[in-house]
Amino acid sequence: MALSHSKDLISRLQERIAERLPKEHPQQELNRFVNYLKDYPERGGKYIRSQLLVLSCLAHGGQLEAALDVGAALELFQNWVLIHDDIEDDSEERRGKPALHRLIGMPLALNVGDALHVYMWRVLHGLPNSQNKPEIIEEFSQMILRTAEGQHLDLNWTQTGQLDIRESDYIEMVRLKTAYYTVLCPLRLGALCADQQFPEELNEAALNLGIAFQIRDDVLNLLPSQGYGKEFAGDLYEAKRTLILAHTFGHASETEKALLIKCLSLPRQEKRPQDIDSILDLIRRYASLDYAQAVADKLAQQSLATFRLALADLNPHAQNILTVMESLATRKA
Amino acid sequence: MALSHSKDLISRLQERIAERLPKEHPQQELNRFVNYLKDYPERGGKYIRSQLLVLSCLAHGGQLEAALDVGAALELFQNWVLIHDDIEDDSEERRGKPALHRLIGMPLALNVGDALHVYMWRVLHGLPNSQNKPEIIEEFSQMILRTAEGQHLDLNWTQTGQLDIRESDYIEMVRLKTAYYTVLCPLRLGALCADQQFPEELNEAALNLGIAFQIRDDVLNLLPSQGYGKEFAGDLYEAKRTLILAHTFGHASETEKALLIKCLSLPRQEKRPQDIDSILDLIRRYASLDYAQAVADKLAQQSLATFRLALADLNPHAQNILTVMESLATRKA
């Protein structure tokens, strides 16, 4: 199997996830419950994180088989967290369909997320003896707790209506909420699957690449017609805290800040296109989109340079990691 | 330590829970997050399930120390599930204070529940080698999945507005949602802590006692001035499905059914005292409260008789289990 061909790897991961979830239930309503469990996993996704995990295992000299289950668990983590995130943000869509809580109601969707969380642990608890290592379990639970801390910081800004955040606050939040589980933890988990330790001196480079990934995500949301697949400027409608907005706030006059706060604070349904245009005008005035992309580029380039140097000595699979990593920072969608 | 004195045991469990949760966090907002994690656990509770677990371990010849951590994990399960349940039902109060999502908002509370779920697993993953058994982990994850299935059935009735449920449907739901994690699983987990298997022939008796416990809970809610500590008839305001209502529905005329559905279907805030009185009148007409209590009594008596016989051969700690079990079915609060 050509593992450089990521489609093959993705189908292997999809197969593994399907094997680890229940197929059906004899009781009609509980069979519906089983189908809800499979809903987000079957919608697909990019499988970036699980690919990075598997490739890290191979680059550290491990076997594909050893990493597939841990990769499947990482995807299940992503799926239950997205169900709960979508409830927390009252998001409209996920992977081109209505969010689960908009299909079946918030209470049922919350409960499905909890059950999927348990199925994630079941994959890890059921690892064959050779791979059943306390280090993998510990890395996983630390990863989820970091993500929850970052999520807390982000949701707390929404809860308290704090819009005028500093760039350093944003970076701290995204580091916890996104960077660990998107880049550093997949690389570390992959190494652990190969009975190796991911070198600590690469931690910062991995986290910075994760931060660059999230900034790129925020930038893409404000670039029209890029085939991004999400609603243009949806982040402004949701008043999502981004480096872009932090930069605009950092440079705006008091009057402009007041205008930003007024437009962003409106409930989603009350935001008119001209409110969004007012915000976009200010973002343009201070070139905040270019600024954010420049920060992402700089973080990504430094990070990739560090990885190129560090991975030069590893086996040929290391090149595959770099390919996935480069796509994180420069992706168009 | 006199373990028959349940206050001592409860303080040991409380201490253990406090030791397994983070104390504080250097970052101010994340320190608030840590305090939210401790909120429900510090509100107290009856510790029935964890006491049953510890006593089962002792009755099976195990040591207190072996069961304290697993008991603490069971209480943490109860706590994160209650945070999420309260969101799902939009409950007003929990243990005499506003529900967490009413204090800090739904999104932050949901996220706190997820983190507490991880801390529950961390207690189990951190068990000393002598107690770190795959059987305990498996029993725990099956227990949570059963509870989630029962919760799905219950929430689905709310979601679809189905009020006229059969008694057998109610029993099936409560068996999954309450009986496993309240009686059978604590007894089984306690036995596993003592390296024993809980005898399978007692499964049905344990589940029936759990069903009796929930029916008793539903009856208490409709008995005024019993020092129950919850709002009188709160279950009717929330249109909670109970054996009592199932019985009334099973006997009511078509006109009476229509009246029941009309009153129960009103949103909580629109229910007037006279709507609740109309429902209570019908419950009285068919003596559904007495019926439900009689079902609970019968289930509990059969179950306790089975346990008295089975536990006669075990060590003196078995008497303590019976004392806790008797309190489950006859409790006044």
PDB file of N, CA, C and O in Angstrom, chain A residues 27 29-30 33 80 84 87-88 104 106-108 110-111 114 117-119 121-122 125 137-138 141-142 144-145 148-149 151-153 155-156 159 172, chain B residues 27 29-30 33 80 84 87-88 104 106-108 110-111 114 117-119 121-122 125 137-138 141-142 144-145 148-149 151-153 155-156 159 172:
ATOM      1  N   GLN A  27     -33.186  -3.080  19.377  1.00  0.00           N
ATOM      2  CA  GLN A  27     -34.338  -2.242  19.749  1.00  0.00           C
ATOM      3  C   GLN A  27     -34.374  -1.045  18.804  1.00  0.00           C
ATOM      4  O   GLN A  27     -33.366  -0.367  18.603  1.00  0.00           O
ATOM      5  N   GLU A  29     -35.540   2.112  18.715  1.00  0.00           N
ATOM      6  CA  GLU A  29     -35.117   3.468  19.077  1.00  0.00           C
ATOM      7  C   GLU A  29     -33.621   3.490  19.404  1.00  0.00           C
ATOM      8  O   GLU A  29     -32.932   4.459  19.109  1.00  0.00           O
ATOM      9  N   LEU A  30     -33.110   2.403  20.014  1.00  0.00           N
ATOM     10  CA  LEU A  30     -31.679   2.360  20.316  1.00  0.00           C
ATOM     11  C   LEU A  30     -30.859   2.142  19.039  1.00  0.00           C
ATOM     12  O   LEU A  30     -29.682   2.492  18.985  1.00  0.00           O
ATOM     13  N   PHE A  33     -30.272   5.512  17.924  1.00  0.00           N
ATOM     14  CA  PHE A  33     -29.159   6.043  18.736  1.00  0.00           C
ATOM     15  C   PHE A  33     -27.811   5.637  18.123  1.00  0.00           C
ATOM     16  O   PHE A  33     -26.902   6.456  17.982  1.00  0.00           O
ATOM     17  N   TRP A  80     -16.652  13.708  18.724  1.00  0.00           N
ATOM     18  CA  TRP A  80     -17.521  14.036  19.875  1.00  0.00           C
ATOM     19  C   TRP A  80     -17.321  15.475  20.300  1.00  0.00           C
ATOM     20  O   TRP A  80     -18.271  16.155  20.722  1.00  0.00           O
ATOM     21  N   HIS A  84     -20.276  18.540  20.583  1.00  0.00           N
ATOM     22  CA  HIS A  84     -20.447  19.417  21.746  1.00  0.00           C
ATOM     23  C   HIS A  84     -20.115  20.876  21.409  1.00  0.00           C
ATOM     24  O   HIS A  84     -20.806  21.793  21.850  1.00  0.00           O
ATOM     25  N   ILE A  87     -22.975  22.505  19.706  1.00  0.00           N
ATOM     26  CA  ILE A  87     -24.011  22.895  20.663  1.00  0.00           C
ATOM     27  C   ILE A  87     -23.592  24.187  21.374  1.00  0.00           C
ATOM     28  O   ILE A  87     -24.371  25.129  21.497  1.00  0.00           O
ATOM     29  N   GLU A  88     -22.337  24.212  21.840  1.00  0.00           N
ATOM     30  CA  GLU A  88     -21.851  25.373  22.612  1.00  0.00           C
ATOM     31  C   GLU A  88     -21.925  26.658  21.784  1.00  0.00           C
ATOM     32  O   GLU A  88     -22.254  27.725  22.297  1.00  0.00           O
ATOM     33  N   ILE A 104     -31.524  16.700  15.541  1.00  0.00           N
ATOM     34  CA  ILE A 104     -32.225  15.830  16.503  1.00  0.00           C
ATOM     35  C   ILE A 104     -32.506  16.529  17.831  1.00  0.00           C
ATOM     36  O   ILE A 104     -33.028  15.898  18.757  1.00  0.00           O
ATOM     37  N   MET A 106     -30.975  19.544  20.880  1.00  0.00           N
ATOM     38  CA  MET A 106     -29.785  19.645  21.724  1.00  0.00           C
ATOM     39  C   MET A 106     -29.651  18.499  22.720  1.00  0.00           C
ATOM     40  O   MET A 106     -28.571  17.899  22.835  1.00  0.00           O
ATOM     41  N   PRO A 107     -30.739  18.138  23.471  1.00  0.00           N
ATOM     42  CA  PRO A 107     -30.542  17.108  24.510  1.00  0.00           C
ATOM     43  C   PRO A 107     -30.042  15.771  23.946  1.00  0.00           C
ATOM     44  O   PRO A 107     -29.081  15.194  24.451  1.00  0.00           O
ATOM     45  N   LEU A 108     -30.680  15.284  22.873  1.00  0.00           N
ATOM     46  CA  LEU A 108     -30.248  14.010  22.296  1.00  0.00           C
ATOM     47  C   LEU A 108     -28.815  14.107  21.760  1.00  0.00           C
ATOM     48  O   LEU A 108     -28.025  13.175  21.904  1.00  0.00           O
ATOM     49  N   LEU A 110     -26.334  16.115  22.727  1.00  0.00           N
ATOM     50  CA  LEU A 110     -25.373  16.167  23.835  1.00  0.00           C
ATOM     51  C   LEU A 110     -25.091  14.747  24.337  1.00  0.00           C
ATOM     52  O   LEU A 110     -23.937  14.347  24.523  1.00  0.00           O
ATOM     53  N   ASN A 111     -26.152  13.978  24.512  1.00  0.00           N
ATOM     54  CA  ASN A 111     -26.031  12.610  25.009  1.00  0.00           C
ATOM     55  C   ASN A 111     -25.257  11.720  24.021  1.00  0.00           C
ATOM     56  O   ASN A 111     -24.450  10.879  24.420  1.00  0.00           O
ATOM     57  N   ASP A 114     -21.598  12.351  24.480  1.00  0.00           N
ATOM     58  CA  ASP A 114     -21.074  11.660  25.660  1.00  0.00           C
ATOM     59  C   ASP A 114     -20.798  10.188  25.368  1.00  0.00           C
ATOM     60  O   ASP A 114     -19.784   9.636  25.803  1.00  0.00           O
ATOM     61  N   HIS A 117     -17.758   9.814  23.279  1.00  0.00           N
ATOM     62  CA  HIS A 117     -16.584  10.008  24.135  1.00  0.00           C
ATOM     63  C   HIS A 117     -16.185   8.660  24.759  1.00  0.00           C
ATOM     64  O   HIS A 117     -15.002   8.302  24.778  1.00  0.00           O
ATOM     65  N   VAL A 118     -17.177   7.894  25.216  1.00  0.00           N
ATOM     66  CA  VAL A 118     -16.882   6.581  25.809  1.00  0.00           C
ATOM     67  C   VAL A 118     -16.328   5.624  24.742  1.00  0.00           C
ATOM     68  O   VAL A 118     -15.376   4.879  24.997  1.00  0.00           O
ATOM     69  N   TYR A 119     -16.914   5.642  23.543  1.00  0.00           N
ATOM     70  CA  TYR A 119     -16.396   4.758  22.488  1.00  0.00           C
ATOM     71  C   TYR A 119     -14.941   5.100  22.139  1.00  0.00           C
ATOM     72  O   TYR A 119     -14.156   4.217  21.811  1.00  0.00           O
ATOM     73  N   TRP A 121     -12.653   6.111  24.314  1.00  0.00           N
ATOM     74  CA  TRP A 121     -11.841   5.435  25.334  1.00  0.00           C
ATOM     75  C   TRP A 121     -11.831   3.928  25.117  1.00  0.00           C
ATOM     76  O   TRP A 121     -10.830   3.265  25.370  1.00  0.00           O
ATOM     77  N   ARG A 122     -12.967   3.377  24.664  1.00  0.00           N
ATOM     78  CA  ARG A 122     -13.017   1.919  24.446  1.00  0.00           C
ATOM     79  C   ARG A 122     -11.991   1.481  23.398  1.00  0.00           C
ATOM     80  O   ARG A 122     -11.411   0.408  23.512  1.00  0.00           O
ATOM     81  N   HIS A 125      -8.738   1.524  25.317  1.00  0.00           N
ATOM     82  CA  HIS A 125      -8.669   0.448  26.317  1.00  0.00           C
ATOM     83  C   HIS A 125      -8.525  -0.909  25.659  1.00  0.00           C
ATOM     84  O   HIS A 125      -8.022  -1.857  26.256  1.00  0.00           O
ATOM     85  N   ILE A 137      -2.443   6.519  26.926  1.00  0.00           N
ATOM     86  CA  ILE A 137      -3.640   6.917  27.660  1.00  0.00           C
ATOM     87  C   ILE A 137      -3.431   8.287  28.321  1.00  0.00           C
ATOM     88  O   ILE A 137      -4.283   9.170  28.268  1.00  0.00           O
ATOM     89  N   GLU A 138      -2.260   8.471  28.925  1.00  0.00           N
ATOM     90  CA  GLU A 138      -1.959   9.730  29.612  1.00  0.00           C
ATOM     91  C   GLU A 138      -1.895  10.881  28.603  1.00  0.00           C
ATOM     92  O   GLU A 138      -2.442  11.964  28.842  1.00  0.00           O
ATOM     93  N   SER A 141      -5.460  11.817  27.605  1.00  0.00           N
ATOM     94  CA  SER A 141      -6.300  12.558  28.551  1.00  0.00           C
ATOM     95  C   SER A 141      -5.755  13.968  28.754  1.00  0.00           C
ATOM     96  O   SER A 141      -6.524  14.920  28.873  1.00  0.00           O
ATOM     97  N   GLN A 142      -4.427  14.129  28.735  1.00  0.00           N
ATOM     98  CA  GLN A 142      -3.868  15.488  28.807  1.00  0.00           C
ATOM     99  C   GLN A 142      -4.302  16.316  27.602  1.00  0.00           C
ATOM    100  O   GLN A 142      -4.599  17.509  27.719  1.00  0.00           O
ATOM    101  N   ILE A 144      -7.065  16.059  25.840  1.00  0.00           N
ATOM    102  CA  ILE A 144      -8.465  16.487  25.942  1.00  0.00           C
ATOM    103  C   ILE A 144      -8.602  17.606  26.969  1.00  0.00           C
ATOM    104  O   ILE A 144      -9.333  18.575  26.759  1.00  0.00           O
ATOM    105  N   LEU A 145      -7.865  17.485  28.088  1.00  0.00           N
ATOM    106  CA  LEU A 145      -7.968  18.525  29.117  1.00  0.00           C
ATOM    107  C   LEU A 145      -7.444  19.863  28.602  1.00  0.00           C
ATOM    108  O   LEU A 145      -8.030  20.916  28.868  1.00  0.00           O
ATOM    109  N   ALA A 148     -10.053  21.326  26.418  1.00  0.00           N
ATOM    110  CA  ALA A 148     -11.174  21.847  27.222  1.00  0.00           C
ATOM    111  C   ALA A 148     -10.798  23.181  27.876  1.00  0.00           C
ATOM    112  O   ALA A 148     -11.635  24.081  27.986  1.00  0.00           O
ATOM    113  N   GLU A 149      -9.533  23.311  28.305  1.00  0.00           N
ATOM    114  CA  GLU A 149      -9.094  24.594  28.888  1.00  0.00           C
ATOM    115  C   GLU A 149      -9.156  25.710  27.849  1.00  0.00           C
ATOM    116  O   GLU A 149      -9.649  26.809  28.116  1.00  0.00           O
ATOM    117  N   GLN A 151     -10.981  25.744  25.171  1.00  0.00           N
ATOM    118  CA  GLN A 151     -12.399  25.959  24.890  1.00  0.00           C
ATOM    119  C   GLN A 151     -13.017  26.838  25.982  1.00  0.00           C
ATOM    120  O   GLN A 151     -13.819  27.722  25.691  1.00  0.00           O
ATOM    121  N   HIS A 152     -12.627  26.591  27.232  1.00  0.00           N
ATOM    122  CA  HIS A 152     -13.149  27.416  28.326  1.00  0.00           C
ATOM    123  C   HIS A 152     -12.791  28.891  28.114  1.00  0.00           C
ATOM    124  O   HIS A 152     -13.647  29.768  28.263  1.00  0.00           O
ATOM    125  N   LEU A 153     -11.536  29.155  27.768  1.00  0.00           N
ATOM    126  CA  LEU A 153     -11.114  30.550  27.565  1.00  0.00           C
ATOM    127  C   LEU A 153     -11.938  31.197  26.455  1.00  0.00           C
ATOM    128  O   LEU A 153     -12.400  32.330  26.586  1.00  0.00           O
ATOM    129  N   LEU A 155     -14.963  30.228  25.157  1.00  0.00           N
ATOM    130  CA  LEU A 155     -16.388  30.351  25.501  1.00  0.00           C
ATOM    131  C   LEU A 155     -16.613  31.431  26.553  1.00  0.00           C
ATOM    132  O   LEU A 155     -17.648  32.097  26.566  1.00  0.00           O
ATOM    133  N   ASN A 156     -15.617  31.600  27.439  1.00  0.00           N
ATOM    134  CA  ASN A 156     -15.762  32.610  28.486  1.00  0.00           C
ATOM    135  C   ASN A 156     -15.815  34.019  27.887  1.00  0.00           C
ATOM    136  O   ASN A 156     -16.539  34.880  28.382  1.00  0.00           O
ATOM    137  N   GLN A 159     -19.300  34.318  26.654  1.00  0.00           N
ATOM    138  CA  GLN A 159     -20.215  34.421  27.793  1.00  0.00           C
ATOM    139  C   GLN A 159     -20.196  35.824  28.398  1.00  0.00           C
ATOM    140  O   GLN A 159     -21.242  36.374  28.736  1.00  0.00           O
ATOM    141  N   GLU A 172      -2.668  32.415  23.289  1.00  0.00           N
ATOM    142  CA  GLU A 172      -2.721  31.488  24.430  1.00  0.00           C
ATOM    143  C   GLU A 172      -3.933  30.553  24.288  1.00  0.00           C
ATOM    144  O   GLU A 172      -3.837  29.342  24.516  1.00  0.00           O
TER     145      GLU A 172
ATOM    146  N   GLN B  27      -3.247  30.417  36.076  1.00  0.00           N
ATOM    147  CA  GLN B  27      -3.906  31.436  35.247  1.00  0.00           C
ATOM    148  C   GLN B  27      -5.292  31.700  35.825  1.00  0.00           C
ATOM    149  O   GLN B  27      -6.055  30.759  36.090  1.00  0.00           O
ATOM    150  N   GLU B  29      -8.325  32.799  34.839  1.00  0.00           N
ATOM    151  CA  GLU B  29      -9.562  32.283  34.268  1.00  0.00           C
ATOM    152  C   GLU B  29      -9.587  30.749  34.318  1.00  0.00           C
ATOM    153  O   GLU B  29     -10.639  30.141  34.529  1.00  0.00           O
ATOM    154  N   LEU B  30      -8.407  30.138  34.139  1.00  0.00           N
ATOM    155  CA  LEU B  30      -8.370  28.669  34.213  1.00  0.00           C
ATOM    156  C   LEU B  30      -8.518  28.193  35.658  1.00  0.00           C
ATOM    157  O   LEU B  30      -8.942  27.057  35.909  1.00  0.00           O
ATOM    158  N   PHE B  33     -12.079  27.860  36.011  1.00  0.00           N
ATOM    159  CA  PHE B  33     -12.450  26.577  35.385  1.00  0.00           C
ATOM    160  C   PHE B  33     -12.277  25.432  36.392  1.00  0.00           C
ATOM    161  O   PHE B  33     -13.165  24.578  36.541  1.00  0.00           O
ATOM    162  N   TRP B  80     -20.515  14.384  36.534  1.00  0.00           N
ATOM    163  CA  TRP B  80     -20.515  14.940  35.169  1.00  0.00           C
ATOM    164  C   TRP B  80     -21.820  14.624  34.451  1.00  0.00           C
ATOM    165  O   TRP B  80     -22.328  15.437  33.673  1.00  0.00           O
ATOM    166  N   HIS B  84     -24.570  17.379  32.708  1.00  0.00           N
ATOM    167  CA  HIS B  84     -25.126  17.249  31.356  1.00  0.00           C
ATOM    168  C   HIS B  84     -26.641  17.002  31.389  1.00  0.00           C
ATOM    169  O   HIS B  84     -27.383  17.558  30.584  1.00  0.00           O
ATOM    170  N   ILE B  87     -28.488  20.176  31.891  1.00  0.00           N
ATOM    171  CA  ILE B  87     -28.569  20.949  30.638  1.00  0.00           C
ATOM    172  C   ILE B  87     -29.665  20.348  29.756  1.00  0.00           C
ATOM    173  O   ILE B  87     -30.509  21.060  29.208  1.00  0.00           O
ATOM    174  N   GLU B  88     -29.651  19.020  29.614  1.00  0.00           N
ATOM    175  CA  GLU B  88     -30.609  18.346  28.727  1.00  0.00           C
ATOM    176  C   GLU B  88     -32.056  18.603  29.161  1.00  0.00           C
ATOM    177  O   GLU B  88     -32.941  18.784  28.332  1.00  0.00           O
ATOM    178  N   ILE B 104     -23.421  29.555  35.152  1.00  0.00           N
ATOM    179  CA  ILE B 104     -22.311  30.005  34.299  1.00  0.00           C
ATOM    180  C   ILE B 104     -22.652  29.927  32.810  1.00  0.00           C
ATOM    181  O   ILE B 104     -21.788  30.208  31.974  1.00  0.00           O
ATOM    182  N   MET B 106     -24.916  27.665  29.581  1.00  0.00           N
ATOM    183  CA  MET B 106     -24.867  26.297  29.046  1.00  0.00           C
ATOM    184  C   MET B 106     -23.519  25.937  28.433  1.00  0.00           C
ATOM    185  O   MET B 106     -22.972  24.869  28.728  1.00  0.00           O
ATOM    186  N   PRO B 107     -22.923  26.805  27.569  1.00  0.00           N
ATOM    187  CA  PRO B 107     -21.691  26.364  26.896  1.00  0.00           C
ATOM    188  C   PRO B 107     -20.564  26.034  27.871  1.00  0.00           C
ATOM    189  O   PRO B 107     -19.939  24.975  27.778  1.00  0.00           O
ATOM    190  N   LEU B 108     -20.318  26.929  28.845  1.00  0.00           N
ATOM    191  CA  LEU B 108     -19.237  26.665  29.812  1.00  0.00           C
ATOM    192  C   LEU B 108     -19.538  25.412  30.633  1.00  0.00           C
ATOM    193  O   LEU B 108     -18.639  24.621  30.920  1.00  0.00           O
ATOM    194  N   LEU B 110     -21.389  22.745  29.825  1.00  0.00           N
ATOM    195  CA  LEU B 110     -21.224  21.531  29.007  1.00  0.00           C
ATOM    196  C   LEU B 110     -19.734  21.146  28.961  1.00  0.00           C
ATOM    197  O   LEU B 110     -19.361  19.985  29.164  1.00  0.00           O
ATOM    198  N   ASN B 111     -18.887  22.152  28.730  1.00  0.00           N
ATOM    199  CA  ASN B 111     -17.443  21.919  28.638  1.00  0.00           C
ATOM    200  C   ASN B 111     -16.867  21.436  29.972  1.00  0.00           C
ATOM    201  O   ASN B 111     -16.000  20.558  30.006  1.00  0.00           O
ATOM    202  N   ASP B 114     -17.558  17.765  30.273  1.00  0.00           N
ATOM    203  CA  ASP B 114     -16.627  16.966  29.462  1.00  0.00           C
ATOM    204  C   ASP B 114     -15.284  16.784  30.173  1.00  0.00           C
ATOM    205  O   ASP B 114     -14.701  15.699  30.151  1.00  0.00           O
ATOM    206  N   HIS B 117     -15.601  14.363  32.974  1.00  0.00           N
ATOM    207  CA  HIS B 117     -15.635  13.012  32.405  1.00  0.00           C
ATOM    208  C   HIS B 117     -14.191  12.486  32.257  1.00  0.00           C
ATOM    209  O   HIS B 117     -13.898  11.339  32.616  1.00  0.00           O
ATOM    210  N   VAL B 118     -13.292  13.342  31.764  1.00  0.00           N
ATOM    211  CA  VAL B 118     -11.891  12.925  31.610  1.00  0.00           C
ATOM    212  C   VAL B 118     -11.257  12.666  32.979  1.00  0.00           C
ATOM    213  O   VAL B 118     -10.527  11.681  33.158  1.00  0.00           O
ATOM    214  N   TYR B 119     -11.542  13.529  33.970  1.00  0.00           N
ATOM    215  CA  TYR B 119     -10.972  13.303  35.307  1.00  0.00           C
ATOM    216  C   TYR B 119     -11.461  11.985  35.901  1.00  0.00           C
ATOM    217  O   TYR B 119     -10.731  11.320  36.629  1.00  0.00           O
ATOM    218  N   TRP B 121     -12.022   9.216  34.166  1.00  0.00           N
ATOM    219  CA  TRP B 121     -11.170   8.180  33.584  1.00  0.00           C
ATOM    220  C   TRP B 121      -9.762   8.229  34.157  1.00  0.00           C
ATOM    221  O   TRP B 121      -9.111   7.201  34.349  1.00  0.00           O
ATOM    222  N   ARG B 122      -9.277   9.455  34.448  1.00  0.00           N
ATOM    223  CA  ARG B 122      -7.918   9.572  34.995  1.00  0.00           C
ATOM    224  C   ARG B 122      -7.809   8.852  36.345  1.00  0.00           C
ATOM    225  O   ARG B 122      -6.773   8.270  36.655  1.00  0.00           O
ATOM    226  N   HIS B 125      -7.539   5.216  35.313  1.00  0.00           N
ATOM    227  CA  HIS B 125      -6.261   4.901  34.661  1.00  0.00           C
ATOM    228  C   HIS B 125      -5.108   4.954  35.660  1.00  0.00           C
ATOM    229  O   HIS B 125      -4.073   4.324  35.455  1.00  0.00           O
ATOM    230  N   ILE B 137     -12.311  -1.351  34.101  1.00  0.00           N
ATOM    231  CA  ILE B 137     -12.452  -0.370  33.021  1.00  0.00           C
ATOM    232  C   ILE B 137     -13.632  -0.755  32.115  1.00  0.00           C
ATOM    233  O   ILE B 137     -14.445   0.089  31.742  1.00  0.00           O
ATOM    234  N   GLU B 138     -13.719  -2.034  31.784  1.00  0.00           N
ATOM    235  CA  GLU B 138     -14.792  -2.515  30.907  1.00  0.00           C
ATOM    236  C   GLU B 138     -16.159  -2.328  31.575  1.00  0.00           C
ATOM    237  O   GLU B 138     -17.114  -1.874  30.943  1.00  0.00           O
ATOM    238  N   SER B 141     -17.123   1.348  31.418  1.00  0.00           N
ATOM    239  CA  SER B 141     -17.563   1.926  30.141  1.00  0.00           C
ATOM    240  C   SER B 141     -18.906   1.340  29.725  1.00  0.00           C
ATOM    241  O   SER B 141     -19.760   2.044  29.193  1.00  0.00           O
ATOM    242  N   GLN B 142     -19.154   0.054  30.031  1.00  0.00           N
ATOM    243  CA  GLN B 142     -20.473  -0.517  29.758  1.00  0.00           C
ATOM    244  C   GLN B 142     -21.551   0.191  30.580  1.00  0.00           C
ATOM    245  O   GLN B 142     -22.655   0.442  30.095  1.00  0.00           O
ATOM    246  N   ILE B 144     -21.580   3.305  31.619  1.00  0.00           N
ATOM    247  CA  ILE B 144     -21.890   4.637  31.076  1.00  0.00           C
ATOM    248  C   ILE B 144     -22.717   4.501  29.801  1.00  0.00           C
ATOM    249  O   ILE B 144     -23.664   5.254  29.575  1.00  0.00           O
ATOM    250  N   LEU B 145     -22.366   3.511  28.957  1.00  0.00           N
ATOM    251  CA  LEU B 145     -23.116   3.340  27.710  1.00  0.00           C
ATOM    252  C   LEU B 145     -24.565   2.952  27.990  1.00  0.00           C
ATOM    253  O   LEU B 145     -25.488   3.443  27.339  1.00  0.00           O
ATOM    254  N   ALA B 148     -26.380   6.000  29.031  1.00  0.00           N
ATOM    255  CA  ALA B 148     -26.624   6.884  27.877  1.00  0.00           C
ATOM    256  C   ALA B 148     -27.771   6.347  27.024  1.00  0.00           C
ATOM    257  O   ALA B 148     -28.580   7.118  26.497  1.00  0.00           O
ATOM    258  N   GLU B 149     -27.867   5.025  26.898  1.00  0.00           N
ATOM    259  CA  GLU B 149     -28.983   4.440  26.138  1.00  0.00           C
ATOM    260  C   GLU B 149     -30.326   4.746  26.823  1.00  0.00           C
ATOM    261  O   GLU B 149     -31.295   5.130  26.167  1.00  0.00           O
ATOM    262  N   GLN B 151     -30.912   7.176  28.882  1.00  0.00           N
ATOM    263  CA  GLN B 151     -31.120   8.619  28.749  1.00  0.00           C
ATOM    264  C   GLN B 151     -31.670   8.941  27.358  1.00  0.00           C
ATOM    265  O   GLN B 151     -32.557   9.785  27.214  1.00  0.00           O
ATOM    266  N   HIS B 152     -31.150   8.243  26.333  1.00  0.00           N
ATOM    267  CA  HIS B 152     -31.658   8.462  24.974  1.00  0.00           C
ATOM    268  C   HIS B 152     -33.149   8.158  24.897  1.00  0.00           C
ATOM    269  O   HIS B 152     -33.920   8.946  24.337  1.00  0.00           O
ATOM    270  N   LEU B 153     -33.560   7.017  25.455  1.00  0.00           N
ATOM    271  CA  LEU B 153     -34.983   6.653  25.405  1.00  0.00           C
ATOM    272  C   LEU B 153     -35.838   7.718  26.088  1.00  0.00           C
ATOM    273  O   LEU B 153     -36.881   8.126  25.570  1.00  0.00           O
ATOM    274  N   LEU B 155     -35.042  10.983  26.809  1.00  0.00           N
ATOM    275  CA  LEU B 155     -35.012  12.275  26.107  1.00  0.00           C
ATOM    276  C   LEU B 155     -35.794  12.216  24.802  1.00  0.00           C
ATOM    277  O   LEU B 155     -36.379  13.210  24.370  1.00  0.00           O
ATOM    278  N   ASN B 156     -35.803  11.031  24.177  1.00  0.00           N
ATOM    279  CA  ASN B 156     -36.515  10.898  22.909  1.00  0.00           C
ATOM    280  C   ASN B 156     -38.023  11.091  23.106  1.00  0.00           C
ATOM    281  O   ASN B 156     -38.695  11.667  22.258  1.00  0.00           O
ATOM    282  N   GLN B 159     -38.429  14.759  23.332  1.00  0.00           N
ATOM    283  CA  GLN B 159     -38.205  15.362  22.016  1.00  0.00           C
ATOM    284  C   GLN B 159     -39.421  15.180  21.099  1.00  0.00           C
ATOM    285  O   GLN B 159     -39.816  16.097  20.401  1.00  0.00           O
ATOM    286  N   GLU B 172     -38.276  -0.483  31.032  1.00  0.00           N
ATOM    287  CA  GLU B 172     -37.103  -0.705  30.175  1.00  0.00           C
ATOM    288  C   GLU B 172     -36.166   0.503  30.233  1.00  0.00           C
ATOM    289  O   GLU B 172     -34.944   0.367  30.329  1.00  0.00           O
TER     290      GLU B 172
END
